[in-house]
Amino acid sequence: MSDTYRRIALARRPDGAATTEDFSFETDPMPEPGDGEVLVEVQWMSLDPYMRGRMDDAKSYAAPVEIGGTMTAQGVGRVIASKAEGLVEGDIVTGMTGWASHAVLSGKEVRKLDEGTPPSAVLGVLGMPGFTGWRGLHEYGRPKSGETLVVGAATGPVGSMVGQLAKAMGLRTIAIAGGAEKCRIATETFGFDAAIDHRAHDDARALRKAIAEAAPDGVDIYWENVGGKLLEAVLPLMNVHGRIPLCGAVAWYSGDVSETNLLPMAWRSILTKRLSVNGFIIFDHWDHYPAFLKDVAPRVAGGEINYLEDVAEGLENAPGAFIEMLKGGNTGKQVVKL
Amino acid sequence: MSDTYRRIALARRPDGAATTEDFSFETDPMPEPGDGEVLVEVQWMSLDPYMRGRMDDAKSYAAPVEIGGTMTAQGVGRVIASKAEGLVEGDIVTGMTGWASHAVLSGKEVRKLDEGTPPSAVLGVLGMPGFTGWRGLHEYGRPKSGETLVVGAATGPVGSMVGQLAKAMGLRTIAIAGGAEKCRIATETFGFDAAIDHRAHDDARALRKAIAEAAPDGVDIYWENVGGKLLEAVLPLMNVHGRIPLCGAVAWYSGDVSETNLLPMAWRSILTKRLSVNGFIIFDHWDHYPAFLKDVAPRVAGGEINYLEDVAEGLENAPGAFIEMLKGGNTGKQVVKL
């Protein structure tokens, strides 16, 4: 075993969009597991939009990453030393390893993968993003057959789960994605009824027109993970008693903000359409995770629910892949293979 | 019986705040009731903030008033001619009479007042505003003993109902009102634990500081009927899993809009605090009106729930009273005595 390990730290807080200079590469002495802990050699690491929020110093639902601290991430890896009951060398586990080649974690904070599960799938379709889509759609979207759903970032791991679940329940599903290729994937791989390329529409008004054409009966559920221009486009199209599950606003994470004050328009839509807007953070919902796995794992194994991964190779490429992902440069769930 | 009646029509659509020039006084031939209808001589008429929305041409939950059309209002009056089953001359009824001295209404669209009910009370504490507060608080506020509630326009008929119901359920109640006199009324008449004069605080930041001092444990329910500066002040003070029942935004009805785009801030609060924001229109909820009366009418009669009325005299003074009300110039439920 090497006597050092590699990790990626937050070098400084980004000013707007994150850049590679915001990260630093560190080599530190290999940590040793204490009582009840395991040392994990990381094989796969997840990159997710929420991590951009952790780079800021703003008060949020989770503490920000400290300057010099290791960037947060879920990972999958092999136990290479164990002082934790029930875990032995060679076990494949998942836990919050961070952006690092190795991590010491409490045995209680890791979970052994089920037999036959592809390791990277627990970071995406069967992990936090897939679970986010499943839980939020059922709890806050309250879908009904015949309704219309619009979802942004539709080829991402959350959006594609939402779209496929809704389609299976008899909804009309409309994907918003960046570029013709993603639109093709949205309809061909994920079965969306229509896909709209937001890049082909300069402003909210043009995007709204395209969505209105694809949603002749209006929009009952707007799955909100984007914010920005898409939100501005969709709000006036919402039907009475529509629902907006709100789990992200990636367009705003990097400060891309319209100069018009849109809050009065949003509030007016919520009032006059009697909308239900619910913010949620999947970390509040882990008690439903077993029910999610029970429902969705067989449907993934059976090919009813598809997923796509975008694999970056090597820890050193994590910052670049992360920055690209925030710009929509990836296709499917972004993971890093170490 | 006079062979003419008086009504107030919409003369033009307001540009920003409503002015007296937006209204016209009309004298028309006295209408006659057809089969199933009654002719009502209006004695009391309600003025409510929602009417400002009806003056605009914007798509909303109800059709706008046409230019030249009679302004909408609930009224109470005496039946002076009846061709409707079950209604006779002399009955005191309530219905959508409009801003008018007389109205012909379908017998199915009026309701006879219960014995002993003060006529004007059915326009306020026992009418739409009181019912709005009762229904919205229970359905969307989901109050729990020990929590903190903030309500704007707190001496108005909705706010004062919300505050008194919440206080009786063991919540800490914080009133926002305009001026020292209304703050005194909020605590003395309506039992709020604290009252804050929004006029004494120039901007959202100063108002936020005052609310934060009055709400040391944060805000669990923000009853939204104001929007504007108050919303901007309260959002960052919301507790995790807070609720925002949204039934109005009077500060914005006349175009008083901050130049900063506050939607990203609002969306971020909803997301990170996992808030539940529900727009609602009381017209969707009339099936719960009997339950409201059963709960609240005895508590009003017994003096447990107080109410205040601001009475304008004469139909001709309705526009002036309405304009003043939108500026917060009234105290308590604004009615017009004809």
XYZ file of C-alpha atoms in Angstrom:
676
model
C 0.000 0.000 0.000
C 1.196 3.470 -0.856
C 2.050 5.610 2.177
C 0.382 8.635 0.649
C -3.009 9.324 -0.938
C -4.295 12.015 -3.267
C -7.184 14.363 -2.712
C -8.665 17.474 -4.321
C -9.269 20.429 -2.040
C -11.143 23.692 -2.351
C -8.407 26.271 -3.002
C -10.644 29.345 -2.919
C -14.301 30.271 -3.210
C -15.409 30.754 -6.828
C -16.444 34.138 -8.089
C -19.376 33.138 -10.347
C -18.655 30.057 -12.452
C -16.180 27.586 -10.933
C -12.745 27.369 -12.610
C -9.869 24.901 -12.278
C -7.983 27.480 -10.177
C -10.593 27.027 -7.461
C -9.237 23.532 -6.768
C -5.872 22.284 -5.519
C -4.280 18.836 -5.739
C -2.912 17.570 -2.444
C -0.847 14.527 -1.494
C -1.114 13.569 2.166
C -0.026 10.652 4.367
C -2.290 7.607 3.980
C -4.833 7.675 6.848
C -5.357 4.640 9.076
C -8.771 3.364 10.178
C -9.566 3.670 13.896
C -11.911 1.433 15.839
C -15.151 0.922 13.904
C -13.658 2.407 10.729
C -12.607 1.191 7.305
C -10.046 2.423 4.786
C -11.575 2.511 1.309
C -9.723 2.630 -1.990
C -12.014 4.705 -4.191
C -12.920 3.225 -7.603
C -15.797 5.474 -8.682
C -16.718 8.966 -7.603
C -19.857 10.992 -8.253
C -19.994 14.574 -9.531
C -23.257 16.398 -8.832
C -24.503 19.979 -9.246
C -25.152 20.397 -5.497
C -21.372 20.438 -4.975
C -21.201 23.902 -6.527
C -23.283 25.179 -3.591
C -20.833 23.684 -1.088
C -18.051 25.811 -2.596
C -19.779 29.022 -1.483
C -19.709 30.418 2.008
C -23.484 31.014 2.019
C -25.723 29.479 4.633
C -27.346 26.440 3.116
C -28.707 23.090 4.213
C -25.178 21.747 4.558
C -22.011 23.390 5.805
C -19.750 24.735 3.047
C -16.477 22.975 2.262
C -13.655 24.724 4.133
C -10.808 26.294 2.187
C -8.193 23.528 2.035
C -10.811 20.895 2.838
C -11.522 17.933 0.565
C -14.395 18.422 -1.865
C -17.486 16.388 -0.899
C -18.598 13.398 -2.983
C -20.219 10.028 -2.763
C -17.865 7.300 -3.904
C -17.695 3.556 -4.385
C -14.615 1.547 -3.518
C -12.970 -1.482 -2.090
C -12.270 -1.912 1.620
C -8.495 -2.366 1.958
C -8.334 -2.295 5.775
C -11.131 -2.786 8.267
C -11.605 -2.287 11.999
C -15.396 -2.221 11.560
C -17.683 -5.095 12.476
C -19.226 -6.855 9.498
C -16.853 -5.378 6.937
C -13.777 -7.166 5.596
C -11.026 -6.474 3.086
C -12.343 -6.759 -0.452
C -15.884 -5.623 0.317
C -17.256 -3.145 -2.213
C -18.922 -0.261 -0.361
C -20.332 3.192 -0.987
C -20.115 6.251 1.238
C -19.093 9.889 1.335
C -15.490 9.420 0.301
C -14.914 12.915 -1.080
C -12.780 13.764 -4.116
C -9.965 11.457 -3.063
C -8.120 8.274 -3.928
C -8.716 6.873 -0.427
C -10.917 7.638 2.541
C -11.350 6.509 6.121
C -15.027 6.162 6.937
C -17.069 4.891 9.847
C -18.397 1.404 9.232
C -21.844 2.807 9.996
C -21.583 5.390 7.231
C -20.820 2.981 4.408
C -23.141 0.508 2.751
C -22.166 -2.761 1.068
C -23.371 -2.993 -2.498
C -26.036 -5.569 -3.277
C -24.860 -8.574 -5.304
C -24.964 -7.854 -9.035
C -25.316 -4.066 -8.787
C -22.955 -2.283 -11.192
C -20.754 -0.172 -8.865
C -21.285 3.127 -10.652
C -25.097 2.669 -10.714
C -25.282 3.328 -6.966
C -24.028 6.840 -7.716
C -26.750 7.519 -10.276
C -29.834 5.644 -11.289
C -29.934 3.647 -8.032
C -28.304 6.330 -5.906
C -29.004 9.848 -4.786
C -30.047 11.287 -8.196
C -32.415 8.460 -9.113
C -33.863 8.447 -5.612
C -34.326 12.229 -5.792
C -36.409 11.867 -8.940
C -38.479 8.989 -7.596
C -39.209 10.509 -4.208
C -39.829 14.070 -5.386
C -42.109 13.022 -8.222
C -44.318 10.892 -6.007
C -44.313 13.101 -2.901
C -44.458 16.582 -4.420
C -45.323 16.076 -8.095
C -48.362 13.900 -7.365
C -48.610 12.761 -11.002
C -51.897 11.673 -12.524
C -52.385 9.841 -15.782
C -53.136 12.225 -18.653
C -51.278 15.148 -17.155
C -48.292 16.917 -18.705
C -44.836 17.082 -17.134
C -41.924 19.328 -18.095
C -38.441 18.543 -16.832
C -35.179 20.394 -17.325
C -31.773 18.738 -17.614
C -33.824 15.838 -18.915
C -30.988 13.517 -19.886
C -29.363 13.937 -16.473
C -29.783 11.240 -13.844
C -32.607 13.050 -12.013
C -34.482 14.301 -15.057
C -34.323 10.998 -16.918
C -35.672 9.146 -13.875
C -38.524 11.634 -13.489
C -39.396 11.423 -17.175
C -39.392 7.630 -17.328
C -41.431 7.204 -14.141
C -43.982 9.784 -15.304
C -44.235 8.251 -18.766
C -44.896 4.839 -17.229
C -47.720 6.437 -15.231
C -49.403 7.758 -18.361
C -48.256 11.370 -18.398
C -47.194 13.354 -21.440
C -43.499 14.036 -20.829
C -41.572 16.972 -22.270
C -37.799 17.103 -22.012
C -35.756 20.288 -21.985
C -32.134 19.634 -22.848
C -29.102 21.414 -24.281
C -28.374 20.500 -27.884
C -29.799 18.286 -30.612
C -27.947 15.166 -29.481
C -29.383 15.336 -25.967
C -32.834 15.911 -27.417
C -32.419 12.777 -29.506
C -31.350 10.820 -26.410
C -34.293 12.196 -24.459
C -36.842 10.783 -26.859
C -34.981 7.648 -28.019
C -33.361 6.453 -24.806
C -35.698 7.890 -22.191
C -38.998 7.834 -24.078
C -39.975 11.484 -23.701
C -42.916 12.470 -25.898
C -41.152 15.659 -26.963
C -37.756 17.251 -26.452
C -36.874 20.935 -26.719
C -33.360 22.282 -27.163
C -33.128 25.310 -24.879
C -30.018 26.462 -26.713
C -32.060 26.904 -29.867
C -34.223 29.499 -28.113
C -32.551 32.755 -27.211
C -34.787 33.979 -24.468
C -37.537 32.869 -22.135
C -40.246 34.052 -24.505
C -39.008 31.923 -27.413
C -38.515 28.927 -25.152
C -42.029 29.416 -23.774
C -43.483 29.342 -27.266
C -41.755 26.040 -28.028
C -42.933 24.492 -24.759
C -46.481 25.741 -25.321
C -46.534 23.982 -28.697
C -45.328 20.739 -27.137
C -47.789 21.066 -24.249
C -51.124 21.963 -25.842
C -52.976 21.178 -22.597
C -50.648 23.258 -20.422
C -48.213 22.037 -17.788
C -49.335 20.232 -14.634
C -45.941 19.385 -13.186
C -42.784 21.384 -13.703
C -39.851 19.503 -12.264
C -37.544 22.300 -11.158
C -33.833 21.635 -11.122
C -32.719 24.428 -13.429
C -34.216 27.835 -12.582
C -33.238 30.758 -14.792
C -34.654 31.071 -18.296
C -36.559 27.781 -18.131
C -38.451 28.744 -14.997
C -39.339 32.087 -16.539
C -40.565 30.271 -19.642
C -42.663 27.646 -17.878
C -44.393 29.566 -15.075
C -47.030 31.233 -17.286
C -47.839 27.847 -18.864
C -48.705 26.149 -15.586
C -52.216 24.808 -15.213
C -54.417 25.536 -12.248
C -53.402 23.351 -9.285
C -50.036 22.601 -10.888
C -47.101 21.347 -8.839
C -43.466 22.398 -8.804
C -41.120 20.056 -6.944
C -38.007 22.179 -6.474
C -34.745 20.307 -5.964
C -32.233 22.576 -7.647
C -31.595 25.679 -9.711
C -28.354 24.965 -11.489
C -28.667 27.968 -13.836
C -28.379 30.253 -10.831
C -25.576 28.451 -8.989
C -23.040 30.346 -10.995
C -24.778 33.702 -10.861
C -26.635 33.671 -14.208
C -29.448 35.976 -13.145
C -31.977 37.928 -15.234
C -32.023 41.642 -14.498
C -35.793 41.802 -14.340
C -37.342 41.188 -10.936
C -39.222 37.980 -11.661
C -40.449 37.354 -8.127
C -43.727 39.278 -8.567
C -44.478 37.310 -11.754
C -43.643 34.028 -10.020
C -45.731 34.866 -6.973
C -48.609 35.928 -9.184
C -48.458 32.611 -11.047
C -48.360 30.657 -7.793
C -51.349 32.613 -6.512
C -53.588 32.754 -9.552
C -52.855 29.166 -10.656
C -52.971 27.913 -7.048
C -49.625 26.202 -7.492
C -47.890 24.080 -4.917
C -44.139 24.723 -4.788
C -42.162 22.429 -2.517
C -38.467 22.685 -1.925
C -36.889 19.421 -0.886
C -33.503 17.977 -0.112
C -33.152 14.271 -0.607
C -31.068 13.939 2.561
C -34.327 14.371 4.540
C -35.852 11.325 2.863
C -33.432 8.427 3.329
C -36.035 6.418 5.244
C -37.782 5.908 1.891
C -34.639 4.667 0.152
C -35.406 0.947 0.669
C -38.843 1.433 -0.919
C -37.175 3.167 -3.852
C -34.721 0.308 -4.376
C -37.513 -2.230 -4.135
C -39.510 -0.415 -6.815
C -36.779 0.729 -9.145
C -33.872 -1.768 -8.968
C -35.825 -4.537 -10.747
C -37.029 -2.075 -13.385
C -33.450 -1.016 -14.053
C -32.268 -4.639 -14.160
C -35.160 -5.470 -16.504
C -34.332 -2.645 -18.885
C -37.592 -0.785 -18.309
C -35.707 2.167 -16.810
C -32.651 3.244 -18.773
C -29.692 5.277 -17.631
C -26.659 6.898 -19.150
C -23.275 7.587 -17.621
C -20.578 10.007 -18.640
C -17.277 8.655 -17.341
C -14.228 10.841 -16.725
C -11.000 8.895 -16.238
C -8.715 9.677 -13.297
C -9.097 11.801 -10.167
C -6.999 14.562 -11.772
C -9.766 15.129 -14.322
C -12.512 15.615 -11.749
C -12.372 19.449 -11.647
C -12.550 19.741 -15.429
C -15.419 17.260 -15.643
C -17.249 19.074 -12.850
C -16.896 22.460 -14.544
C -18.113 21.005 -17.843
C -21.058 19.353 -16.128
C -22.210 22.664 -14.627
C -22.246 24.054 -18.185
C -24.216 21.047 -19.391
C -21.206 19.585 -21.215
C -21.799 16.035 -20.020
C -24.392 13.531 -21.190
C -25.938 11.367 -18.488
C -24.782 10.875 -14.937
C -21.274 12.283 -14.498
C -18.942 9.912 -12.687
C -15.178 9.678 -12.329
C -13.398 6.340 -12.640
C -10.256 6.300 -10.533
C -89.569 52.079 -5.972
C -87.259 54.343 -7.938
C -87.214 53.596 -11.662
C -83.438 53.990 -11.807
C -80.515 52.600 -9.835
C -76.931 53.682 -9.361
C -73.810 51.701 -10.066
C -70.062 52.296 -10.273
C -68.343 51.117 -13.429
C -64.752 50.649 -14.498
C -64.016 53.701 -16.672
C -60.521 52.652 -17.750
C -57.751 50.290 -16.694
C -55.448 51.815 -14.073
C -51.848 52.575 -14.853
C -50.207 51.554 -11.548
C -52.148 52.663 -8.486
C -55.903 53.048 -8.977
C -57.289 56.609 -8.994
C -60.825 58.015 -8.829
C -60.663 58.715 -12.580
C -60.617 54.967 -13.184
C -64.245 54.776 -12.051
C -67.462 56.243 -13.442
C -70.857 56.776 -11.822
C -73.760 55.482 -13.838
C -77.517 55.748 -13.445
C -79.477 53.072 -15.288
C -83.081 51.851 -15.445
C -84.024 49.698 -12.477
C -83.681 46.022 -13.526
C -86.519 43.555 -13.023
C -86.078 40.042 -11.702
C -86.803 37.220 -14.159
C -87.945 33.736 -13.234
C -85.867 32.368 -10.359
C -84.351 35.769 -9.613
C -84.572 38.410 -6.912
C -84.090 42.173 -6.896
C -81.919 43.198 -3.951
C -81.597 46.661 -2.437
C -77.991 46.773 -1.306
C -77.366 47.869 2.289
C -73.730 46.875 2.781
C -70.981 46.334 0.268
C -67.533 44.835 0.682
C -64.255 46.336 -0.557
C -61.390 43.859 -0.892
C -57.860 44.007 -2.317
C -58.588 41.290 -4.908
C -60.768 43.818 -6.764
C -57.657 45.681 -7.852
C -56.673 42.606 -9.875
C -60.046 42.565 -11.643
C -59.359 46.068 -12.953
C -56.413 44.832 -15.017
C -56.673 43.032 -18.315
C -54.222 40.315 -17.234
C -55.181 36.665 -17.257
C -56.038 35.691 -13.725
C -58.271 33.221 -11.935
C -61.295 35.354 -12.703
C -62.199 37.350 -15.772
C -61.352 41.060 -15.573
C -64.148 43.608 -15.210
C -65.025 44.973 -18.661
C -64.639 48.682 -19.356
C -68.062 50.115 -18.546
C -68.956 47.038 -16.487
C -69.998 47.244 -12.863
C -67.173 46.694 -10.373
C -67.423 43.312 -8.615
C -68.322 43.082 -4.924
C -70.082 40.950 -2.389
C -73.000 42.803 -0.825
C -75.749 42.369 1.727
C -79.222 43.689 1.164
C -82.965 43.332 1.365
C -85.034 41.467 -1.209
C -87.529 44.005 -2.637
C -88.964 41.782 -5.379
C -88.775 38.017 -5.743
C -89.510 35.474 -8.425
C -87.274 32.900 -6.709
C -88.557 29.958 -4.711
C -87.964 30.237 -0.989
C -87.181 33.948 -1.007
C -89.660 36.668 -0.182
C -89.684 40.438 0.049
C -87.895 41.578 3.192
C -85.420 38.701 3.340
C -81.874 39.806 4.112
C -79.470 38.073 1.727
C -75.868 38.188 0.605
C -74.474 37.667 -2.890
C -72.308 39.228 -5.575
C -74.232 42.474 -5.953
C -71.363 44.549 -7.353
C -70.732 48.227 -6.588
C -74.374 49.170 -6.987
C -77.465 50.344 -5.160
C -79.517 47.421 -6.498
C -78.843 44.102 -8.174
C -80.780 41.296 -9.797
C -79.360 37.939 -8.739
C -80.311 34.321 -9.193
C -82.033 32.907 -6.138
C -79.408 30.153 -6.184
C -76.567 32.639 -5.943
C -77.749 34.431 -2.832
C -77.761 33.154 0.713
C -80.150 34.201 3.489
C -78.364 35.448 6.574
C -78.606 33.331 9.722
C -80.755 34.772 12.504
C -78.797 37.174 14.690
C -75.823 37.612 12.350
C -74.844 41.286 12.022
C -75.278 41.992 8.271
C -71.821 43.451 7.700
C -70.133 40.520 9.493
C -70.920 38.227 6.554
C -68.651 40.436 4.447
C -65.739 40.105 6.860
C -65.129 37.970 9.895
C -67.798 35.434 8.899
C -67.421 35.948 5.154
C -64.808 35.530 2.502
C -61.895 37.176 4.382
C -62.423 35.311 7.646
C -62.966 32.062 5.787
C -59.792 32.692 3.765
C -57.778 32.981 6.969
C -59.350 29.934 8.573
C -59.076 27.635 5.589
C -55.603 28.707 4.456
C -54.120 28.502 7.941
C -55.375 24.977 8.553
C -54.869 23.580 5.042
C -51.587 25.193 4.011
C -50.133 26.693 7.199
C -50.421 23.451 9.178
C -49.781 25.242 12.491
C -48.261 23.467 15.475
C -48.169 24.701 19.046
C -44.884 26.407 19.878
C -44.237 27.567 16.321
C -43.916 31.180 15.174
C -46.230 32.850 12.661
C -45.726 36.158 10.855
C -48.669 37.825 9.132
C -48.842 41.014 7.109
C -51.815 43.398 7.008
C -52.420 41.992 10.468
C -55.342 44.201 11.470
C -57.173 43.403 8.253
C -59.957 40.845 8.208
C -57.760 38.002 6.924
C -54.662 38.761 8.994
C -56.562 39.282 12.229
C -58.382 35.961 11.762
C -55.113 34.138 11.076
C -53.431 35.706 14.093
C -56.237 34.937 16.509
C -56.661 31.335 15.342
C -52.916 30.711 15.542
C -52.622 32.310 18.971
C -55.441 30.096 20.259
C -53.463 27.086 18.971
C -50.376 28.043 20.974
C -48.242 29.752 18.345
C -46.164 32.869 18.816
C -47.864 35.439 16.587
C -46.138 38.447 15.048
C -48.166 41.169 13.343
C -46.853 43.408 10.597
C -48.963 46.536 10.233
C -48.678 50.101 8.983
C -48.420 52.680 11.760
C -48.310 52.776 15.543
C -52.090 52.770 15.942
C -52.523 49.557 13.957
C -49.705 47.959 15.933
C -51.509 48.851 19.140
C -54.720 47.315 17.777
C -52.843 44.194 16.711
C -51.637 43.441 20.214
C -54.572 44.844 22.235
C -57.554 43.812 20.105
C -56.187 40.769 18.311
C -53.753 39.431 20.909
C -50.609 39.284 18.772
C -47.473 38.653 20.821
C -45.595 41.363 18.940
C -46.408 43.961 16.310
C -43.985 45.638 13.925
C -44.685 48.860 12.062
C -43.378 48.310 8.539
C -43.468 52.061 7.915
C -40.853 52.563 10.618
C -38.392 50.425 8.618
C -37.147 51.888 5.364
C -36.070 48.767 3.570
C -36.307 44.998 3.676
C -33.079 44.698 5.643
C -34.246 46.949 8.482
C -37.636 45.248 8.564
C -35.908 41.853 8.656
C -33.870 42.894 11.675
C -37.011 43.907 13.551
C -38.782 40.657 12.691
C -35.725 38.610 13.656
C -35.765 40.254 17.083
C -39.450 39.468 17.538
C -38.971 35.900 16.261
C -35.912 34.581 18.107
C -36.710 30.996 17.035
C -37.224 31.903 13.370
C -40.434 31.833 11.377
C -42.382 28.624 10.725
C -45.384 30.109 8.941
C -45.356 33.263 6.872
C -48.893 34.162 5.904
C -48.429 35.863 2.563
C -50.928 38.506 1.528
C -48.534 41.395 1.002
C -45.482 40.494 -1.099
C -42.951 43.259 -1.737
C -40.656 44.422 1.030
C -42.185 42.139 3.650
C -41.617 38.988 1.600
C -38.041 40.036 0.960
C -37.592 40.613 4.689
C -39.124 37.345 5.876
C -37.794 34.741 3.423
C -34.300 34.488 4.925
C -35.824 34.088 8.400
C -37.875 31.022 7.503
C -37.162 27.841 9.414
C -36.543 24.522 7.717
C -39.841 22.977 6.629
C -41.622 26.321 6.933
C -44.918 26.985 5.167
C -46.072 29.963 3.119
C -49.808 30.048 2.375
C -50.047 32.602 -0.423
C -53.391 34.330 -0.868
C -52.373 37.783 -2.050
C -49.586 40.226 -2.772
C -51.173 43.624 -2.311
C -47.863 45.497 -2.401
C -47.419 44.378 -5.993
C -50.950 44.955 -7.243
C -50.131 48.541 -8.006
C -46.704 47.929 -9.475
C -44.496 48.572 -6.447
C -41.636 46.308 -7.512
C -38.039 46.132 -6.312
C -35.480 46.506 -9.088
C -33.420 43.581 -7.875
C -34.343 40.171 -9.272
C -35.476 38.475 -6.087
C -36.632 35.230 -7.666
C -33.272 33.454 -7.314
C -33.152 34.412 -3.634
C -36.718 33.214 -3.122
C -36.124 29.958 -4.973
C -32.948 29.384 -2.992
C -34.825 29.885 0.287
C -37.590 27.515 -0.804
C -35.000 24.917 -1.770
C -32.542 25.116 1.094
C -35.203 25.554 3.789
C -37.463 22.957 2.116
C -40.379 25.370 2.213
C -43.880 24.612 1.075
C -45.460 27.515 -0.827
C -49.110 27.095 -1.743
C -51.120 29.585 -3.707
C -54.813 29.390 -3.042
C -58.010 31.127 -3.981
C -60.827 30.839 -1.512
C -63.383 30.395 -4.309
C -62.042 26.811 -4.682
C -62.903 25.999 -1.093
C -66.563 26.870 -0.549
C -67.393 23.268 0.354
C -65.599 23.908 3.647
C -67.576 27.065 4.411
C -70.170 25.322 6.623
C -67.370 23.814 8.744
C -65.851 27.283 9.062
C -69.118 28.815 10.243
C -69.652 25.987 12.707
C -66.198 26.536 14.211
C -65.920 30.300 14.064
C -69.419 31.811 14.364
C -69.828 30.803 18.039
C -66.333 32.088 18.822
C -67.198 35.436 17.260
C -70.508 35.572 19.113
C -68.732 34.645 22.360
C -66.139 37.387 21.948
C -63.200 35.000 21.656
C -62.530 36.158 18.091
C -62.608 39.918 17.623
C -63.099 41.904 14.450
C -62.919 45.506 13.363
C -64.779 47.263 10.586
C -64.021 50.485 8.786
C -67.296 51.860 7.437
C -67.518 54.269 4.498
C -70.904 55.948 4.109
C -72.609 56.028 0.729
C -71.981 54.309 -2.587
C -70.393 57.487 -3.975
C -67.546 57.120 -1.477
C -66.648 53.568 -2.511
C -63.853 54.504 -4.968
C -62.129 56.773 -2.452
C -62.392 54.166 0.308
C -61.084 51.487 -2.058
C -58.067 53.555 -3.074
C -57.289 54.369 0.542
C -57.601 50.701 1.507
C -55.028 49.675 -1.098
C -52.623 52.136 0.524
C -53.407 50.724 3.957
C -55.422 53.779 4.974
C -58.268 51.779 6.525
C -58.342 49.966 9.853
C -60.163 46.651 9.887
C -62.494 45.222 7.295
C -63.471 47.925 4.783
C -67.199 48.012 4.073
C -69.511 50.573 2.526
C -72.889 51.341 4.101
C -75.376 52.397 1.467
